[in-house]
Amino acid sequence: MLCRLEGNKYFCRAFMNPIHRSVLICSVLHLLVDGMCGCALYLMASDCGAADILSVFVVYNLWAFLSQPLTGSVADRTERQGTILLSSAALLTVGALGCLAAGKNAAWAPSGWFMAVSATLMGMGNSLFHVWGGRAVALQSDNDMRSLGVFVSTGALGLAAGMVLCSLALLFGLQAAVWVGVWMMYSRGKCEARERETSAVGLPLVSLLLLAIMSFVMFRSYVGGVFAEGIERTDRSIMILAAVTMFGKMAGGFISKAIGWVPAALLSLLVVAVCAYIIMIGGADTCGSLGSIPLGATNVAVIGGIFAINCTMPITLYLANRLLPRREGLAFGLLAAALIPPYLIALT
């Protein structure tokens, strides 16, 4: 009935499109999965010492990101994609429950290896989900940058929400919602995808171009971290920066689709350079606030820089998929693994 209303034609046409529905479900699942991981890890961290917290988060991130080239290759070669999704959900659930049991306020006091195992299971489940989702969205949308941007964008907000709002009630609610989303995608059966041509570029050149894209991903992660250092960490500021990151990734896909990925990338980098210059000269005037973030020139530049640098994320994923057609899981995994060097540098 609603779809017959004149004013809702565009909305209904978009919602009834099976590709758009799949992208929407995958994107919501991305938010829920990252929120679940952040919530479980921070619940465990609230009961642990500083050394244990650091080791658990390092173990989790190494498994969640460094394993993605391997899990992506497995996803590319697996006929039944539902198995990948179900395995991911099972590992996430067991790992999250293990994180609860690993807290020092639990009924029994586990050893450090138990916490590491719980973090490993969460990381493996997270890794499987990301390559499954990235591959599914790329295949069903025919590598559309708008769909890629929407999918990758929601994880940042989910992770921030899980960190800031972590509680047992939230964790169990996220677990239930994840399984609902998994059932919705699993019940849809095998995803339909357009047949894509293999790359005409030779392997040496493909490897060189992939290395260049991965290097830019490292650079982007480092720049984003440098920009974020200018903001004091509070619950509000964490959520605001996560929202800025999300909308940057999302907007990048639509901008790139509208004007082309080359102009979009150049425009994003130009905005990043201007924002970096404003921060460097240290503008300090204040013109109100955004939540807990004072809106002086420097902080506006920080927010603008984070937004602009994240606009390039769907571009790099699009290019990696172009270089590795029919191996979209591996492409997604390689770019995810490239995030680890900046993360380790930030810890030192």
Coordinates of C-alpha atoms in Angstrom, one line a residue, residues 185-303:
M185 CA 21.0 -13.3 4.7
Y186 CA 21.3 -17.1 5.0
S187 CA 17.7 -17.5 4.0
R188 CA 18.2 -15.5 0.8
G189 CA 20.3 -18.3 -0.5
K190 CA 23.2 -18.0 -2.9
C191 CA 23.9 -14.4 -3.9
E192 CA 23.3 -13.5 -7.5
A193 CA 26.3 -11.7 -9.2
R194 CA 27.1 -10.4 -12.6
E195 CA 29.9 -12.3 -14.4
R196 CA 33.0 -10.1 -14.4
E197 CA 36.0 -10.3 -16.7
T198 CA 39.4 -11.3 -15.4
S199 CA 42.0 -8.6 -15.3
A200 CA 43.9 -8.0 -18.5
V201 CA 46.8 -6.6 -16.6
G202 CA 49.8 -8.8 -16.0
L203 CA 50.6 -10.3 -12.6
P204 CA 53.7 -8.2 -11.9
L205 CA 51.8 -4.9 -12.7
V206 CA 48.8 -6.1 -10.6
S207 CA 51.1 -6.8 -7.7
L208 CA 52.8 -3.4 -8.0
L209 CA 49.5 -1.6 -8.2
L210 CA 48.1 -3.5 -5.2
L211 CA 51.2 -2.7 -3.2
A212 CA 50.7 1.0 -4.1
I213 CA 47.0 0.8 -2.9
M214 CA 48.0 -0.9 0.3
S215 CA 50.6 1.7 0.9
F216 CA 48.0 4.4 0.5
V217 CA 45.7 2.5 3.0
M218 CA 48.5 2.6 5.5
F219 CA 49.0 6.3 4.8
R220 CA 45.3 7.0 5.2
S221 CA 45.1 5.1 8.5
Y222 CA 48.2 7.0 9.8
V223 CA 46.8 10.4 8.7
G224 CA 43.4 9.6 10.3
G225 CA 45.1 8.8 13.6
V226 CA 47.2 12.0 13.5
F227 CA 44.1 14.1 12.9
A228 CA 42.2 12.4 15.7
E229 CA 45.0 13.1 18.2
G230 CA 43.8 16.7 18.3
I231 CA 40.5 15.8 20.0
E232 CA 40.2 15.1 23.7
R233 CA 38.8 11.6 24.2
T234 CA 35.4 11.6 25.9
D235 CA 32.3 9.4 25.2
R236 CA 30.7 12.2 23.2
S237 CA 33.8 13.0 21.1
I238 CA 34.4 9.3 20.4
M239 CA 30.9 8.9 19.0
I240 CA 31.1 12.2 17.0
L241 CA 34.4 11.2 15.4
A242 CA 33.0 7.7 14.6
A243 CA 30.0 9.4 13.0
V244 CA 32.3 11.7 11.0
T245 CA 34.3 8.7 9.9
M246 CA 31.2 6.8 8.9
F247 CA 29.7 9.7 6.8
G248 CA 33.1 10.3 5.2
K249 CA 33.3 6.7 3.9
M250 CA 29.6 6.8 2.9
A251 CA 29.9 10.1 1.1
G252 CA 33.1 9.1 -0.7
G253 CA 31.3 6.4 -2.7
F254 CA 28.5 8.7 -3.8
I255 CA 30.9 11.6 -4.7
S256 CA 33.2 9.2 -6.6
K257 CA 30.2 7.8 -8.5
A258 CA 29.0 11.3 -9.4
I259 CA 32.3 12.9 -10.5
G260 CA 34.6 10.0 -11.1
W261 CA 37.1 8.4 -8.7
V262 CA 40.1 10.4 -9.9
P263 CA 38.6 13.8 -9.3
A264 CA 37.1 12.6 -6.0
A265 CA 40.4 11.3 -4.8
L266 CA 42.2 14.5 -5.7
L267 CA 39.5 16.6 -4.1
S268 CA 39.7 14.6 -0.9
L269 CA 43.4 14.9 -0.7
L270 CA 43.2 18.6 -1.4
V271 CA 40.8 19.1 1.5
V272 CA 43.1 16.9 3.7
A273 CA 46.1 19.2 2.8
V274 CA 44.1 22.4 3.6
C275 CA 42.9 21.0 6.9
A276 CA 46.4 19.9 7.8
Y277 CA 47.7 23.4 7.0
I278 CA 45.1 25.0 9.3
I279 CA 46.0 22.7 12.1
M280 CA 49.7 23.4 11.5
I281 CA 49.3 27.1 11.8
G282 CA 47.2 26.5 15.0
G283 CA 44.0 28.4 14.6
A284 CA 42.4 28.7 18.0
D285 CA 39.3 30.8 17.6
T286 CA 36.1 29.2 19.0
C287 CA 32.7 29.5 17.3
G288 CA 30.5 27.2 19.4
S289 CA 30.8 23.5 19.9
L290 CA 29.8 20.1 18.5
G291 CA 28.9 18.0 21.5
S292 CA 32.0 18.1 23.6
I293 CA 34.2 19.3 20.8
P294 CA 34.8 23.1 20.7
L295 CA 34.4 24.3 17.1
G296 CA 37.6 26.4 16.8
A297 CA 39.4 26.5 13.5
T298 CA 41.7 23.7 14.5
N299 CA 39.0 21.3 15.6
V300 CA 36.9 22.1 12.5
A301 CA 40.0 21.3 10.4
V302 CA 40.4 18.0 12.4
I303 CA 36.8 17.0 11.7

